[in-house]
Short mmCIF file of C-alpha atoms in Angstrom, two decimals:
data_model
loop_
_atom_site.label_atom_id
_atom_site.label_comp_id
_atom_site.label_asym_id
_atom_site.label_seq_id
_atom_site.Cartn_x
_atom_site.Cartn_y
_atom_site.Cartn_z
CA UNK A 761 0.00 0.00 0.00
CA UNK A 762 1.35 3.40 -0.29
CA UNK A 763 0.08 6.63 0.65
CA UNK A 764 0.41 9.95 -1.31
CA UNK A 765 3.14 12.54 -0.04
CA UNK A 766 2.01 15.55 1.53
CA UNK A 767 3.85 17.84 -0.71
CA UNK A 768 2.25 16.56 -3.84
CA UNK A 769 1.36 18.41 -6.81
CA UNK A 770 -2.78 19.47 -7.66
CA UNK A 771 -4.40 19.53 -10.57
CA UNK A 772 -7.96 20.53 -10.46
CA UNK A 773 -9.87 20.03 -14.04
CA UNK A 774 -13.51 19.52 -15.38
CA UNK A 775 -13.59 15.74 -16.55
CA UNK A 776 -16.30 14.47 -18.88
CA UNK A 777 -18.70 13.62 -16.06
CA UNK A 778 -19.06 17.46 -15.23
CA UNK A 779 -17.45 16.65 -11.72
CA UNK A 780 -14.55 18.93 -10.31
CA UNK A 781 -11.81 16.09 -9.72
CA UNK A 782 -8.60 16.35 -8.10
CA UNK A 783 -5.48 15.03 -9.30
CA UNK A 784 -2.37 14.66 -7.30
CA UNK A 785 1.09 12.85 -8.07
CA UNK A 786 3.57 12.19 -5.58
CA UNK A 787 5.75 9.52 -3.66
CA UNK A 788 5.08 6.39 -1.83
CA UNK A 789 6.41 7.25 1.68
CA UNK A 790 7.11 3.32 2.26
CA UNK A 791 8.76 2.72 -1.45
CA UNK A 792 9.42 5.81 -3.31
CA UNK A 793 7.25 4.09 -6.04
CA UNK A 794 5.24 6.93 -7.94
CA UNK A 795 1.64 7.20 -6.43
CA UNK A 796 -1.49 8.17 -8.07
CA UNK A 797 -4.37 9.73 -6.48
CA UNK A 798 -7.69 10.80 -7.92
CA UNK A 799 -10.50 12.91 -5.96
CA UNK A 800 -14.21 12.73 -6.38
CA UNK A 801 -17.43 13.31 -4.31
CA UNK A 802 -19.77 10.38 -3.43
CA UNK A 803 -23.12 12.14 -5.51
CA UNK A 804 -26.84 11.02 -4.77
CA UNK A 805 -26.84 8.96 -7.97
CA UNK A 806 -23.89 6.99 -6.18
CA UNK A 807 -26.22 6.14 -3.06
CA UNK A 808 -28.69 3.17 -2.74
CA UNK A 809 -31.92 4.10 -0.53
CA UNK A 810 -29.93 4.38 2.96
CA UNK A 811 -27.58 6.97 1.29
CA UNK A 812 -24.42 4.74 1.11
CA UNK A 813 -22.37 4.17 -1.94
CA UNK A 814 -23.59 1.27 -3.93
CA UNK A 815 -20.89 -1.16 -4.56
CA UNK A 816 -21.37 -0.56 -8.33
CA UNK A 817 -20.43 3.17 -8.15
CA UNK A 818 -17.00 2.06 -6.33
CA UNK A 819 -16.29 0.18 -9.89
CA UNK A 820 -17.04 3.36 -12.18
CA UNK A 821 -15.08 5.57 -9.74
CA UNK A 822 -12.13 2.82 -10.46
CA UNK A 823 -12.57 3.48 -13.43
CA UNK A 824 -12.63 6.77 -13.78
CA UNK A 825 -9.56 7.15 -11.51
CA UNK A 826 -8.03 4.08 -14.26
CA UNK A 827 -8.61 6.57 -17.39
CA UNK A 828 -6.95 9.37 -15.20
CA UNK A 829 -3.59 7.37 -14.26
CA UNK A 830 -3.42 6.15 -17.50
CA UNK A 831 -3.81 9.60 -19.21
CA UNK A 832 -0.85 10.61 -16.77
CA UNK A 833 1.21 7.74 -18.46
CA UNK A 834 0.48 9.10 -21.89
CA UNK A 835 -1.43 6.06 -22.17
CA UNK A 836 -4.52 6.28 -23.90
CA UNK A 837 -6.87 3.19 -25.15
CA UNK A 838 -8.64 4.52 -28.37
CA UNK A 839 -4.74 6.43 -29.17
CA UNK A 840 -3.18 2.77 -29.06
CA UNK A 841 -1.60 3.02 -32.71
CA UNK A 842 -3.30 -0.86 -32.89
CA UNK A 843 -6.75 -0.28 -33.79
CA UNK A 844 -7.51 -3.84 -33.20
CA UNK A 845 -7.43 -3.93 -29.71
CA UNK A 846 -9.87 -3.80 -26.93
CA UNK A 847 -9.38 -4.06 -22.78
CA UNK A 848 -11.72 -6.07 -21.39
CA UNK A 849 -11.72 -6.44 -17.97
CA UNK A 850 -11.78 -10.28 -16.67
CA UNK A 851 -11.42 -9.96 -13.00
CA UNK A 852 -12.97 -7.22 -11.02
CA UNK A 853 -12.95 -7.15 -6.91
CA UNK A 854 -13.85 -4.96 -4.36
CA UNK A 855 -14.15 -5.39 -0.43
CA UNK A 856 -15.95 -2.19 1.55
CA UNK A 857 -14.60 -1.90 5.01
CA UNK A 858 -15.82 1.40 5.85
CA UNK A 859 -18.96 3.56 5.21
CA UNK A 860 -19.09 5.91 2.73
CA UNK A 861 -22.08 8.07 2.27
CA UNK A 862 -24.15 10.85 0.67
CA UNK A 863 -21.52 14.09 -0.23
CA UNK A 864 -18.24 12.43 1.34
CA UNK A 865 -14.92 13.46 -0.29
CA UNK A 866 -12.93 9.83 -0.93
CA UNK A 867 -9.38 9.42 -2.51
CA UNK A 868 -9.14 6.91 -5.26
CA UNK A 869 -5.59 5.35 -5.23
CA UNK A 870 -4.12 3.32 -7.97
CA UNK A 871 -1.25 0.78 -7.85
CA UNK A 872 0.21 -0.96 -10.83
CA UNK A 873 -0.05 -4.51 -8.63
CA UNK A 874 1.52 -6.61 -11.67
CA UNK A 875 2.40 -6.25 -15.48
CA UNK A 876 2.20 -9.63 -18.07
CA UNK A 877 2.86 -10.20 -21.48
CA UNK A 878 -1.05 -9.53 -22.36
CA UNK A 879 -2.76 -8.46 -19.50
CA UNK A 880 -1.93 -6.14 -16.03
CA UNK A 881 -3.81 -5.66 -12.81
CA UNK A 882 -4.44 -2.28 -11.70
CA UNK A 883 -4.77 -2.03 -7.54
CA UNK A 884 -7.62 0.66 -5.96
CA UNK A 885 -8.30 1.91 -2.43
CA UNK A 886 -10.68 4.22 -1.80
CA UNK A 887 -9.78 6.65 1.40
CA UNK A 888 -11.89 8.83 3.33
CA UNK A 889 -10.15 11.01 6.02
CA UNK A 890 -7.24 9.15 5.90
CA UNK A 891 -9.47 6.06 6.48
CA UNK A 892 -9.29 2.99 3.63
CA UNK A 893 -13.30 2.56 3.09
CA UNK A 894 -12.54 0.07 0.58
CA UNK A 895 -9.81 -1.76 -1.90
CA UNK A 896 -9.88 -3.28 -4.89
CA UNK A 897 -8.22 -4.71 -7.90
CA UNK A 898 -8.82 -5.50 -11.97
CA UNK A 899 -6.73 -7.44 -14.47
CA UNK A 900 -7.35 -6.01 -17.72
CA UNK A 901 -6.36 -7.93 -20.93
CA UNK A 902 -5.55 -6.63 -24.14
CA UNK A 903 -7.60 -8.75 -26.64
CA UNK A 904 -7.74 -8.74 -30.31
CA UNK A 905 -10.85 -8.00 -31.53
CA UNK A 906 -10.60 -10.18 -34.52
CA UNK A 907 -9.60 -13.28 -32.92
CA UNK A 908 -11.28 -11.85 -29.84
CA UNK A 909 -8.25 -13.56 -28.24
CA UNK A 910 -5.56 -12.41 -25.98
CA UNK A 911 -2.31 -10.53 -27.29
CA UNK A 912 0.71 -9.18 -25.84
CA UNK A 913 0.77 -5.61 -24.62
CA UNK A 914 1.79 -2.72 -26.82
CA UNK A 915 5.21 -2.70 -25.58
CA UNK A 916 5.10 1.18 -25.13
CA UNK A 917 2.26 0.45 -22.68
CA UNK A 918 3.38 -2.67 -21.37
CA UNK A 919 6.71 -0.14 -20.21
CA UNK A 920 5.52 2.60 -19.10
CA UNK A 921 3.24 0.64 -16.55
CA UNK A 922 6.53 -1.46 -15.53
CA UNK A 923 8.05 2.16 -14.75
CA UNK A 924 5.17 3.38 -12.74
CA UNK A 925 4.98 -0.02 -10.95
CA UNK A 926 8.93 0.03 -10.26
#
C-alpha cells in the first residue's frame, strides 16, 4: 500500500462527467514508487436508498480514476496506434470496510499490482479522512478483436506501466 506525499502536486480540471476532480502525483512514503491519487465526491446517484455508496459506483469511480492514471502515463486506449485492440476487464474485486455516504470526499488510489505479457492488474483503495473505506483490484487484458483472443501488450504500454509499478 502506499500513501500519497504531503507535498504533492494538484491539478484541479472539469472531466467528462461534469465533476470537479482532483489530481495529485507524488511519492510512496514506504517505497518511493510513484503514487497516483484521484479525488471525487460520493453524488446522490452513487447512493442506494440508505444513502451509502452502492458497490457498483465504487467500480465506475475505479474506473474513472483508471482513465486518469493512465492519461498521466500518456497512455490512452482509443490512441493505441493498434486499432484492433480492446481491454476487457476479466477480474474485477472490491471489499468495503468502511462507510461511505451521501456528499463524502474519498481518494481513489491506484497501484500498478503486476504487469504480463497480455494483461496487467491495476490495484484501488478508496480513502476517506485518511481512512481505507474500501480496496480493490482489476486485471485487464488486451484482446484482439478479430480473434477476440488475448495478445501481448503494446510494448510502449506494457513499459511505461513497468516504470510506474517500479
Amino acid at each position: 500500500m502506499f500513501r500519497v506525499n504531503e507535498v504533492s502536486m494538484n491539478v484541479r480540471h472539469q472531466t467528462g462527467l461534469g465533476l470537479m476532480t482532483t489530481l495529485r502525483r507524488g511519492l510512496c512514503h514506504d517505497s518511493g514508487m510513484a503514487a497516483f491519487t484521484w479525488t471525487t465526491r460520493i453524488r446522490f446517484v452513487d447512493t442506494d436508498a440508505s444513502q451509502r455508496i452502492h458497490y457498483t459506483a465504487l467500480f465506475r469511480f475505479f474506473e474513472a480514476a483508471e482513465q486518469e492514471f493512465l492519461r498521466e502515463l500518456g497512455l490512452v486506449y482509443s490512441g493505441l496506434a493498434d486499432s484492433e485492440a480492446g481491454w476487457p476487464r476479466v477480474r474485477a474485486e472490491c471489499d468495503i470496510s468502511g462507510a461511505l455516504v451521501y456528499d463524502d470526499e474519498i481518494d481513489i488510489e491506484i497501484s500498478v499490482n503486476r504487469v504480463g505479457t497480455s494483461s496487467f492488474e491495476l490495484g484501488f483503495r478508496a480513502i476517506k479522512e485518511s481512512q481505507e473505506c474500501a480496496k480493490g483490484k482489476v486485471v485487464i487484458v488486451c484482446m484482439n478483436t478479430g480473434t477476440q483472443r488475448a495478445q501481448a501488450l503494446p510494448e510502449a504500454f506494457a513499459t511505461a506501466l513497468r516504470n510506474h509499478a517500479q
